[in-house]
CSV table of C-alpha atoms in Angstrom, one decimal:
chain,number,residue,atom,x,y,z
A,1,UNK,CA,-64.8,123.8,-95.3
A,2,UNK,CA,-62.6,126.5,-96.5
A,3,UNK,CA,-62.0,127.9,-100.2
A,4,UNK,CA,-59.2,129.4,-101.7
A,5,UNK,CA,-59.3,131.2,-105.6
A,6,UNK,CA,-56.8,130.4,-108.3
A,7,UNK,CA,-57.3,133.2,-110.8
A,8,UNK,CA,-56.2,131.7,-113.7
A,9,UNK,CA,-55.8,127.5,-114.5
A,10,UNK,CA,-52.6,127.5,-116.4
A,11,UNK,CA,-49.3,125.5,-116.0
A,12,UNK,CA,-48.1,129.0,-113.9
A,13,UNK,CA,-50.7,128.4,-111.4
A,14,UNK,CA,-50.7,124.6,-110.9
A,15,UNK,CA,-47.9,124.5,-108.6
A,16,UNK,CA,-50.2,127.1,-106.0
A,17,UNK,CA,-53.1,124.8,-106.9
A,18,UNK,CA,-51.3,121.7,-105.7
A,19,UNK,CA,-49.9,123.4,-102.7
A,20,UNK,CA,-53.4,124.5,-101.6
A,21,UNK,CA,-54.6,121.1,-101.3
A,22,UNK,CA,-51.8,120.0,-99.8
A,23,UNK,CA,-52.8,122.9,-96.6
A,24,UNK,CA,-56.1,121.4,-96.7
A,25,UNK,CA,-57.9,123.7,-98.8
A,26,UNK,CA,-60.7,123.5,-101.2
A,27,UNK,CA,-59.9,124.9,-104.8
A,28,UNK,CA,-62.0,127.2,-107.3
A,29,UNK,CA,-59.9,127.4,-110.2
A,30,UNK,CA,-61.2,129.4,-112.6
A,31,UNK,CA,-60.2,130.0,-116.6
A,32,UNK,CA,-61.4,130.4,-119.9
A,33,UNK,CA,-59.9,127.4,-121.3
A,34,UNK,CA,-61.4,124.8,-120.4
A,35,UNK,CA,-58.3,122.6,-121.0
A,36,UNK,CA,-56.1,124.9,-118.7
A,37,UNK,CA,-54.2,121.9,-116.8
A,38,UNK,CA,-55.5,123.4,-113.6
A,39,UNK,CA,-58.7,122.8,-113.7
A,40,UNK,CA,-58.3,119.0,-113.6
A,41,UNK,CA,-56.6,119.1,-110.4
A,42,UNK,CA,-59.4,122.2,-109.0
A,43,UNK,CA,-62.2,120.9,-106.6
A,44,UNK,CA,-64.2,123.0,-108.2
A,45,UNK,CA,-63.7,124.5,-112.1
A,46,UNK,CA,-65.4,127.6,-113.9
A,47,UNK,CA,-65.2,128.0,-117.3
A,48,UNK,CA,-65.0,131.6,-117.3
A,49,UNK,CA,-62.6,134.3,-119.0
A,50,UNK,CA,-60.4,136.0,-116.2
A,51,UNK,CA,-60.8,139.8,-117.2
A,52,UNK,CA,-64.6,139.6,-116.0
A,53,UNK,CA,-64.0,141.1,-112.6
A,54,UNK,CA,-67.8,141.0,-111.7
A,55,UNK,CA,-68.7,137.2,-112.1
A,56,UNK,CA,-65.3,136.4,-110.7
A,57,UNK,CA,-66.0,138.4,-107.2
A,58,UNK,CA,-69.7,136.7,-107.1
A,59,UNK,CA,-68.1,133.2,-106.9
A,60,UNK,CA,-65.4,134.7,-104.9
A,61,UNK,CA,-68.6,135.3,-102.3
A,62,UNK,CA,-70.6,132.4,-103.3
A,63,UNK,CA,-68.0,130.4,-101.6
A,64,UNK,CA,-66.6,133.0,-98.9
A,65,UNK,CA,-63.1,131.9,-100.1
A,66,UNK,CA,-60.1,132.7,-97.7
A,67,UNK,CA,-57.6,133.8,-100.1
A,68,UNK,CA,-56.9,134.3,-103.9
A,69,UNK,CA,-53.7,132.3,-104.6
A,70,UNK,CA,-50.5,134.0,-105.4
A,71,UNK,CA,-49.3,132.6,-108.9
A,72,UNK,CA,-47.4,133.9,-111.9
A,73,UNK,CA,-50.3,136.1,-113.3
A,74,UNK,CA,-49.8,139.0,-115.7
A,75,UNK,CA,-52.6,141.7,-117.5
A,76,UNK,CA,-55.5,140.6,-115.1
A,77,UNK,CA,-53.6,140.6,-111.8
A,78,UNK,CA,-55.9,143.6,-111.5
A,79,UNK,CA,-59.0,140.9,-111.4
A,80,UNK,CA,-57.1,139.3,-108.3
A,81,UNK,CA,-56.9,143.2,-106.9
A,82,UNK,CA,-60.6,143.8,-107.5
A,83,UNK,CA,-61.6,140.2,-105.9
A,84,UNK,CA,-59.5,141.2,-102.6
A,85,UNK,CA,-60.8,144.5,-102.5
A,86,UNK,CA,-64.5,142.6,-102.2
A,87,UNK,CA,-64.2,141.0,-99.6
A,88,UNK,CA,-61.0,142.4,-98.1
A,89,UNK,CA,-58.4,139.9,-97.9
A,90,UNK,CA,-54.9,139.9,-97.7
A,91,UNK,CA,-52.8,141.0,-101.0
A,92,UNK,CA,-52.6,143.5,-103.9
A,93,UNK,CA,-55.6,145.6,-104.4
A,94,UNK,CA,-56.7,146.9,-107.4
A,95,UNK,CA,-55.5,150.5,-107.6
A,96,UNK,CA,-51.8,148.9,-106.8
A,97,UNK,CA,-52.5,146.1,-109.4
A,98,UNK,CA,-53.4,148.4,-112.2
A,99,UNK,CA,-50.5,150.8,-111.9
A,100,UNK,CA,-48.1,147.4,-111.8
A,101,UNK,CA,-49.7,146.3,-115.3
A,102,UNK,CA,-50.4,148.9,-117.5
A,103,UNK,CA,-46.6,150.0,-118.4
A,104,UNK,CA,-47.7,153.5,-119.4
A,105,UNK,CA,-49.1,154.1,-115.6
A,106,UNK,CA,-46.2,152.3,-113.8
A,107,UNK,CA,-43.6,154.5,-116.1
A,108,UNK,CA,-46.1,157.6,-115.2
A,109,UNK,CA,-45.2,156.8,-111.0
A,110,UNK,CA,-41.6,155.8,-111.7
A,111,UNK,CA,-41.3,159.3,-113.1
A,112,UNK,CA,-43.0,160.7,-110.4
A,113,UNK,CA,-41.0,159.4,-107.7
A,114,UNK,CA,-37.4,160.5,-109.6
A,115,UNK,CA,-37.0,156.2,-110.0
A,116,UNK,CA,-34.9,155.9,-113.5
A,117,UNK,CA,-36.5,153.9,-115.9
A,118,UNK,CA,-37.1,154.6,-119.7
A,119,UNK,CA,-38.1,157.5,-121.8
A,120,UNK,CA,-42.0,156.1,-123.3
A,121,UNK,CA,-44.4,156.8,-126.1
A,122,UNK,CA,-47.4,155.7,-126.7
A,123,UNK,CA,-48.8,154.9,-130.0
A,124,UNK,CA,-51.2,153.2,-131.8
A,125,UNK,CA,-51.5,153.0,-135.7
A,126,UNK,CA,-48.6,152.0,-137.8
A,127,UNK,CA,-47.7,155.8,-138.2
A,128,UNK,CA,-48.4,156.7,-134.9
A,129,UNK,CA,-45.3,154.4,-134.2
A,130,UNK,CA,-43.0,155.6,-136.9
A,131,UNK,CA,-43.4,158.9,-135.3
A,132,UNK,CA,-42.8,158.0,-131.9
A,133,UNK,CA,-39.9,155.9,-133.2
A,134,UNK,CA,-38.6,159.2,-135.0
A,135,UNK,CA,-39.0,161.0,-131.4
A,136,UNK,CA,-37.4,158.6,-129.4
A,137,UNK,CA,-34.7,157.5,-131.7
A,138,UNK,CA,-32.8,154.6,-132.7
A,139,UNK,CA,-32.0,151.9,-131.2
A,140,UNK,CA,-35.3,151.8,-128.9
A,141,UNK,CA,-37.7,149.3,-127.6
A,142,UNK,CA,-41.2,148.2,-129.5
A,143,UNK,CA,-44.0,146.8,-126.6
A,144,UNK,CA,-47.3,146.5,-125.8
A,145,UNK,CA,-49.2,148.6,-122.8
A,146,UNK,CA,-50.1,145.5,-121.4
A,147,UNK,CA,-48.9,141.4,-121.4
A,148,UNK,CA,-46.5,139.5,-120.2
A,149,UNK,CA,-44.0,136.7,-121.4
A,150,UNK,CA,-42.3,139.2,-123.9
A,151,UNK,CA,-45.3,139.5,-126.4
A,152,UNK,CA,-45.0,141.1,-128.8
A,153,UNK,CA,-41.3,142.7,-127.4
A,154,UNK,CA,-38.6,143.9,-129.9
A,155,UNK,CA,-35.5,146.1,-130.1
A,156,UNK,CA,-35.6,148.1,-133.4
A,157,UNK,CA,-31.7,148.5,-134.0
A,158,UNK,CA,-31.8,150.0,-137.8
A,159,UNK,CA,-33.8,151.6,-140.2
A,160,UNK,CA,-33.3,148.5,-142.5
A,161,UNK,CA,-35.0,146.4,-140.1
A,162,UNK,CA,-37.8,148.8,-138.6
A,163,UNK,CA,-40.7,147.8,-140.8
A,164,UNK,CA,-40.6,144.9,-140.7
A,165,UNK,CA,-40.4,144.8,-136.7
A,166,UNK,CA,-43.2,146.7,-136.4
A,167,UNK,CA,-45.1,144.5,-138.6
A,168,UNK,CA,-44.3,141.4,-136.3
A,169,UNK,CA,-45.1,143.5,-133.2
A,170,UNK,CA,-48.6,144.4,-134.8
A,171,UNK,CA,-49.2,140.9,-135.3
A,172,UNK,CA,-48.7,140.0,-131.8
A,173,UNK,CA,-49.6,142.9,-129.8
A,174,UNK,CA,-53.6,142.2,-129.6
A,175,UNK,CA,-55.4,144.9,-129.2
A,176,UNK,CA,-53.2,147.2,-126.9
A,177,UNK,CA,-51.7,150.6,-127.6
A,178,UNK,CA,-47.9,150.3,-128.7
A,179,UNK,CA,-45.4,151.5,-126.2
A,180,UNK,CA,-42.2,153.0,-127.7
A,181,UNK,CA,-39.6,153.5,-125.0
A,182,UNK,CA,-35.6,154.2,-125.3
A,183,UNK,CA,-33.4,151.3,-124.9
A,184,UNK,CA,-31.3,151.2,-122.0
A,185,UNK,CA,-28.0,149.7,-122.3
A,186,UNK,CA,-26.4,147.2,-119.7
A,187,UNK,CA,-26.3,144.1,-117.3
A,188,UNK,CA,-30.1,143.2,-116.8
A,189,UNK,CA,-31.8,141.1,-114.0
A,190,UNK,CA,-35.0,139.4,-112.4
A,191,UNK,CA,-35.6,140.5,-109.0
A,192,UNK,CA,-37.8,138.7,-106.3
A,193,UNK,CA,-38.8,140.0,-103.0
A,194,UNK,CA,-41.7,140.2,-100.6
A,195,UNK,CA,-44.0,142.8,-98.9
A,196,UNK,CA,-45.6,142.1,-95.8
A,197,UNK,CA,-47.5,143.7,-93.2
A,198,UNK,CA,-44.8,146.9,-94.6
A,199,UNK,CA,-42.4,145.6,-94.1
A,200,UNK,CA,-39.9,144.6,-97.6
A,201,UNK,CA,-37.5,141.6,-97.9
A,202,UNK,CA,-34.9,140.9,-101.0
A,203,UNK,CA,-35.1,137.3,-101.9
A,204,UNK,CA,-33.2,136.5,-104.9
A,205,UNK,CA,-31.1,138.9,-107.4
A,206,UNK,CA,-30.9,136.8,-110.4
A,207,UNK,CA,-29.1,138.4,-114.1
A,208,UNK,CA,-30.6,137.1,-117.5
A,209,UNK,CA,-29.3,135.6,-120.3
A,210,UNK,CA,-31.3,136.9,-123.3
A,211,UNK,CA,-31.9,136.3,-126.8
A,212,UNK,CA,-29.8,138.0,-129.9
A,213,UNK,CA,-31.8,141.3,-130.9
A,214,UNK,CA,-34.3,142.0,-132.0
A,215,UNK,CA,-35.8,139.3,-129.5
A,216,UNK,CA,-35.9,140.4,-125.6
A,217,UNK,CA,-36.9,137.1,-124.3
A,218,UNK,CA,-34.7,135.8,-121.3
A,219,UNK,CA,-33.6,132.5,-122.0
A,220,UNK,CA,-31.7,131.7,-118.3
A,221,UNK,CA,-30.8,132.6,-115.1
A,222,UNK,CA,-27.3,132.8,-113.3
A,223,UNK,CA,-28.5,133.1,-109.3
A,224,UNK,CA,-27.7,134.5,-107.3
A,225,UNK,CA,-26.1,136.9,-109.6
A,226,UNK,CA,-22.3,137.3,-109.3
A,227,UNK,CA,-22.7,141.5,-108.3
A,228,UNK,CA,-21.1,143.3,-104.9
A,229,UNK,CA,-23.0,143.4,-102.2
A,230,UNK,CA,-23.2,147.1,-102.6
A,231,UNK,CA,-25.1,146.5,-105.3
A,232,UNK,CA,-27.4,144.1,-104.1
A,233,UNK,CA,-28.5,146.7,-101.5
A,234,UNK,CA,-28.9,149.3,-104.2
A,235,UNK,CA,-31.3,147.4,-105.8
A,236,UNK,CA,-33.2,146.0,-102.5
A,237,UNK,CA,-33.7,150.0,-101.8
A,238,UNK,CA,-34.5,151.0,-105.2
A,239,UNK,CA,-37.4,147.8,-105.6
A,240,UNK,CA,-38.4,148.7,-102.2
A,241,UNK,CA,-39.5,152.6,-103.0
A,242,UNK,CA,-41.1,151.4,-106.0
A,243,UNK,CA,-43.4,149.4,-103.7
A,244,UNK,CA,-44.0,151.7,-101.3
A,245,UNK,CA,-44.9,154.2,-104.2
A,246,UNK,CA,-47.6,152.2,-105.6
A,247,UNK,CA,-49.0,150.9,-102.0
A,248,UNK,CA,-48.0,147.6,-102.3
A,249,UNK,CA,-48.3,145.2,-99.6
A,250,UNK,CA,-48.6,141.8,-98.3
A,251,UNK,CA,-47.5,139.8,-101.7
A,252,UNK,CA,-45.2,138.7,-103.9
A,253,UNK,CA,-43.2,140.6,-106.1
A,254,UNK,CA,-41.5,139.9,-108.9
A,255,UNK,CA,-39.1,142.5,-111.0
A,256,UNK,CA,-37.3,143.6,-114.1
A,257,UNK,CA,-34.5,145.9,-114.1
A,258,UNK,CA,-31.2,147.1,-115.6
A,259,UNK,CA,-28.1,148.5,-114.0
A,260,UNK,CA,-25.5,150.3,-116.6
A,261,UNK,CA,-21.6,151.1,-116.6
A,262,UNK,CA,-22.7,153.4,-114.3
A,263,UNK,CA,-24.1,151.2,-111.5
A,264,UNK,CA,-27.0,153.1,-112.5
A,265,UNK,CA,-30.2,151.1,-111.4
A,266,UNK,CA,-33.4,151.7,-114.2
A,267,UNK,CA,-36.7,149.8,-113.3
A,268,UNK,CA,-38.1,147.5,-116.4
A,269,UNK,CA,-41.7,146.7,-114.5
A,270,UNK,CA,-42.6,145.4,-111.2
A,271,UNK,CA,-45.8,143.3,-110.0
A,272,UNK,CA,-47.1,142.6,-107.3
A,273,UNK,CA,-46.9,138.4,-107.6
A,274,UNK,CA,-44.7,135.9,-107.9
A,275,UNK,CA,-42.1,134.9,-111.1
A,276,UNK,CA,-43.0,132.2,-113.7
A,277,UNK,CA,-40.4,130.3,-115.5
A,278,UNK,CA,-40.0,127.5,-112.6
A,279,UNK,CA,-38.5,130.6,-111.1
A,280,UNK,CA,-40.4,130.7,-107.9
A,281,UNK,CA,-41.3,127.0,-108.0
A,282,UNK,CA,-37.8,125.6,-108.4
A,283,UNK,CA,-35.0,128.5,-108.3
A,284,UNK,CA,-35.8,130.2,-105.3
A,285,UNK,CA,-36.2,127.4,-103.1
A,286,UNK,CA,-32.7,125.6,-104.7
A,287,UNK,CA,-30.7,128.8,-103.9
A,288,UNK,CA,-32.6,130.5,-100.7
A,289,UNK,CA,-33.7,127.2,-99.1
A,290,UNK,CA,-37.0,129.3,-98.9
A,291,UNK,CA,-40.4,127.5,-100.4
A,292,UNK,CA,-41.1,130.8,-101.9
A,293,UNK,CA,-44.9,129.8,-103.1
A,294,UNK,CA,-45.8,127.8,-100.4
A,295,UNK,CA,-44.8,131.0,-97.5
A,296,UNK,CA,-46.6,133.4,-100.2
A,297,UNK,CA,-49.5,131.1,-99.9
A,298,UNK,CA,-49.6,131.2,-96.1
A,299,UNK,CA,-49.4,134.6,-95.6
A,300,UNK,CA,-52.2,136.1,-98.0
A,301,UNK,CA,-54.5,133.0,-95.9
A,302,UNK,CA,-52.9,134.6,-92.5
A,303,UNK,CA,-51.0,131.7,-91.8
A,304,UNK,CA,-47.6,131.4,-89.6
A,305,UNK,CA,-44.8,132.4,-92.4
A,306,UNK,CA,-41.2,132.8,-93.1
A,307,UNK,CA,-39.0,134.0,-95.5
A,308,UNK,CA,-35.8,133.9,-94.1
A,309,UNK,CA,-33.4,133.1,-96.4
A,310,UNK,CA,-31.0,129.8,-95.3
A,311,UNK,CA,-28.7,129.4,-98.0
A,312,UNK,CA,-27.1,131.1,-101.3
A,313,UNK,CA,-26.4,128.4,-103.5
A,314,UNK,CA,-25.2,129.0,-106.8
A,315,UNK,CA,-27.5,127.6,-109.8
A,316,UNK,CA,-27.8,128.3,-113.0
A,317,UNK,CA,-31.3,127.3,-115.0
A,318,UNK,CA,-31.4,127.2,-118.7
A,319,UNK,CA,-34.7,127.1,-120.9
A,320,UNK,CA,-33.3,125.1,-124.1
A,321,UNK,CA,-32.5,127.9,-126.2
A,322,UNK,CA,-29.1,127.3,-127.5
A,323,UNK,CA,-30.5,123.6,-129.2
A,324,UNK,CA,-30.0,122.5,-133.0
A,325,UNK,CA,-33.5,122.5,-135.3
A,326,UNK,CA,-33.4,118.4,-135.0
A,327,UNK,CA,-32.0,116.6,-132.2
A,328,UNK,CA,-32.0,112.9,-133.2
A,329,UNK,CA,-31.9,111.9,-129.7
A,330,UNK,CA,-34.0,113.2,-126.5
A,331,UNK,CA,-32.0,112.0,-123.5
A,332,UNK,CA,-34.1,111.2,-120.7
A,333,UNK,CA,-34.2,113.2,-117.6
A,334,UNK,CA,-32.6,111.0,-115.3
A,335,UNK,CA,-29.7,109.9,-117.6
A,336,UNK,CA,-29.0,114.0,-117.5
A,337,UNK,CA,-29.5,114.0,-114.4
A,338,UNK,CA,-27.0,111.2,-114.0
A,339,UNK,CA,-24.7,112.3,-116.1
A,340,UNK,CA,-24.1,115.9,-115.3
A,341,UNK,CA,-25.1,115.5,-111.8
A,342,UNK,CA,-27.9,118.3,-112.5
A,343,UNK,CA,-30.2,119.3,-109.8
A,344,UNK,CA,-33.5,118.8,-112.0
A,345,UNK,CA,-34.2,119.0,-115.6
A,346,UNK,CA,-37.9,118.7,-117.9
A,347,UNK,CA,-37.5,118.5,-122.0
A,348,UNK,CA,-40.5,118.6,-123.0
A,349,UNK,CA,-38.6,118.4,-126.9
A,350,UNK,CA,-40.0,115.7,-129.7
A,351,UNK,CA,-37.6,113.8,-131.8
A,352,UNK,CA,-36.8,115.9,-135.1
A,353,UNK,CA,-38.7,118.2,-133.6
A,354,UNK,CA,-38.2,122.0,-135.5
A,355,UNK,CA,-37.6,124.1,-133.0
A,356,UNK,CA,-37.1,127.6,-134.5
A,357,UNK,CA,-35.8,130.6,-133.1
A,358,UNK,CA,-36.7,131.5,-129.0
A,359,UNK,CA,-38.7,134.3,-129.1
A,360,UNK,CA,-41.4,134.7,-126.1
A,361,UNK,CA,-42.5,133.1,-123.0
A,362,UNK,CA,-44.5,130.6,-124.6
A,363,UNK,CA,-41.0,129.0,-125.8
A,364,UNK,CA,-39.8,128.4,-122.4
A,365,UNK,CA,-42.6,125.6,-121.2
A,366,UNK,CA,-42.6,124.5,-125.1
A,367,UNK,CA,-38.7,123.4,-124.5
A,368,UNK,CA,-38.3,123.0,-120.6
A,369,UNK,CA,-35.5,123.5,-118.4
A,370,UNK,CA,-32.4,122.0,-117.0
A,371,UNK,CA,-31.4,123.5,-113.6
A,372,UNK,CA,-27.6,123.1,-112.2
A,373,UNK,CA,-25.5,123.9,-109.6
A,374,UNK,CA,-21.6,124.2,-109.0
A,375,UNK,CA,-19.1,125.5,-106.9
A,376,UNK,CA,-18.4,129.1,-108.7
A,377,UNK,CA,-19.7,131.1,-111.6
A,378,UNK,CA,-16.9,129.8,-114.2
A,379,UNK,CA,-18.0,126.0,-113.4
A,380,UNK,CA,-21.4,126.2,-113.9
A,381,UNK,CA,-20.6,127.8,-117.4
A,382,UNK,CA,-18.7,125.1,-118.3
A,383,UNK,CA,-21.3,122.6,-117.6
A,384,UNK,CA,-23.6,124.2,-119.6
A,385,UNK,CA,-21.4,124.5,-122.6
A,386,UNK,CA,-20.8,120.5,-121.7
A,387,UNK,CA,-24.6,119.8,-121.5
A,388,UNK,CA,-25.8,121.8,-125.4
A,389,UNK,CA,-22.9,119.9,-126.7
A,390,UNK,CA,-23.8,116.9,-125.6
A,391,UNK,CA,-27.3,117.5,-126.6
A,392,UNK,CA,-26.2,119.1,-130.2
A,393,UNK,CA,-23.8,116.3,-131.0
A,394,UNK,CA,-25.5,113.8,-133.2
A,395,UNK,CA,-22.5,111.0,-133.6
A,396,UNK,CA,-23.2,110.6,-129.7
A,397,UNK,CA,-26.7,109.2,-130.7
């Protein structure tokens, strides 16, 4: 019987979970919730918080597991580093996984290497980030070190504003360090690619929607993004030295960056695993015909793989963002399927539901998606507008 490791239990890992089985293997799923959605599908389920590297390694052994599963993970991707540095199995080690989470590291190689990327301070009382504010100048970006999902994120754009951003970031950051960093200004993308065995392949350029300031959440994707191929190629070479500057190899890899009037290419971060946000689950394989998990998951268990891309469809996928507080109607799936010929759609939305303002990650699986396709860029705009005004338009109910 062999055993594979899901380092983490979450709704992010599920889909590597399922696919697992699906190969034949037995799971360990381990999480410190124990109501993590994973561990109900796991054949085996450890109650056990994720940053403890040590415990995590011994069951790792315990069960002589094959592979730890690729899946969207963020601060503790190091834990998945250390546990295939034990017993020497195929993806990220820990070194690599450490300088892809902790921001003030990866900005510390990115500098090193001449890679553009953003000016950083690093603070951590209240007036340790008004002076690093005062140094880097306004507008500029508020983070923490570490996280994912937009935590915590913020643009301060005015003094009028600044305090009370700061407060909200305090609130959220945990207990990191604050990151101040300058804002760069333009078009800004998600990037997906793969590493193995050296050598690197571009998957998927895909450029953001995002929130009004002083919110940096991305609330969609247009994909494959409508940029020369020039460009693409820039960006394949630019994401490809990064990896190779941090020793990255045989994995998933999933990226931020920003190109400006310029055609100027700056590096956000970069990890060494595989996108969230039905990203890698439903996006990929939609536009690149490639089931990007699925050949992620073969490789790291030395499996036959491929990640040739087949297609370039467009599609366009849209996390609910642009809703009304109240919708007095929640349309089913398959009547919006039906109606807008969409290629897949999830509200997860209640009836009179509040929704509030999208702010982080955690607002994405609280809302859902709906995924489409068309024939050009201009069309699948138009559909969108079509489908928020058919779901904000309460005389239709």
């Amino acid at each position: 019987m062999f055993y594979v490791l899901s380092i983490g239990a979450g709704i992010e890992h599920l889909e590597s979970i399922l696919l697992s089985k699906e190969l034949g293997y037995k799971v360990i799923a381990v999480d410190r919730d124990k109501s993590a959605v994973g561990l109900k599908f796991a054949d085996i389920s450890y109650i056990i918080d994720i940053k403890n590297e040590e415990e995590i390694i011994n069951i790792a052994k315990k069960y002589n597991i094959k592979a730890v599963l690729p899946t969207p993970i963020g601060r503790y991707l190091s834990t998945v580093g250390a546990v295939n540095d034990a017993l020497n199995l195929k993806g990220i080690g820990k070194k690599s996984a450490l300088k892809c989470v902790d921001k003030v590291e990866f900005n510390k190689e990115m500098k090193k290497k001449g890679v553009l990327c953003a000016n950083q301070l690093v603070a951590k009382s209240k007036n340790e980030i008004i002076c690093a504010i005062n140094k880097i100048g306004i507008p500029c970006i508020i983070k923490p070190r570490f996280g994912s999902g937009k935590r915590g994120v913020r643009i301060i754009y005015n003094e009028y504003d600044k305090n009370r951003i700061i407060s909200e970031h305090l609130n959220e950051r945990g207990d990191d360090d604050s990151l101040i960093e300058s804002q760069i200004v333009g078009r800004e993308f998600g990037i997906d690619a793969v590493i193995y065995d050296g050598i690197f392949k571009l998957i998927l350029v895909r450029e953001k929607t995002i929130t009004e300031i002083p919110y940096r959440q991305e609330t969609g994707y247009i994909c494959p993004a409508d940029i020369e191929e020039s460009l693409t190629i820039k960006i394949g070479k630019t994401i490809e030295n990064v990896c190779r500057g941090i020793s990255i190899d045989n994995c998933l890899i999933n990226a931020d960056i920003i190109i400006d009037k310029n055609n100027k290419v700056y590096i956000i971060e970069l990890s060494g695993r595989p996108s969230g946000y039905y990203i890698s689950k439903k996006v990929i394989p939609y536009v690149t015909g490639i089931n990007f998990l699925k050949e992620g998951l073969n490789m790291v268990l030395n499996r036959e793989y491929n990640f040739t891309v087949k297609s370039n469809k467009l599609v366009r996928i849209s996390f609910l963002s642009d809703l009304n507080h109240g919708l007095h109607k929640i349309p089913s799936n398959e009547e919006l399927k039906e109606r807008f010929n969409l290629l897949d759609s999830n509200i997860n939305i209640i009836k009179y539901d509040e929704i509030g303002t999208f702010t982080s990650g955690k607002d994405v699986y609280k809302r859902g998606f709906i995924l489409l396709k068309g024939d050009s860029y201009k069309e699948m705009d138009e559909n969108l507008k079509d489908i928020y005004s058919y779901l904000n338009s309460q005389e239709k109910y």
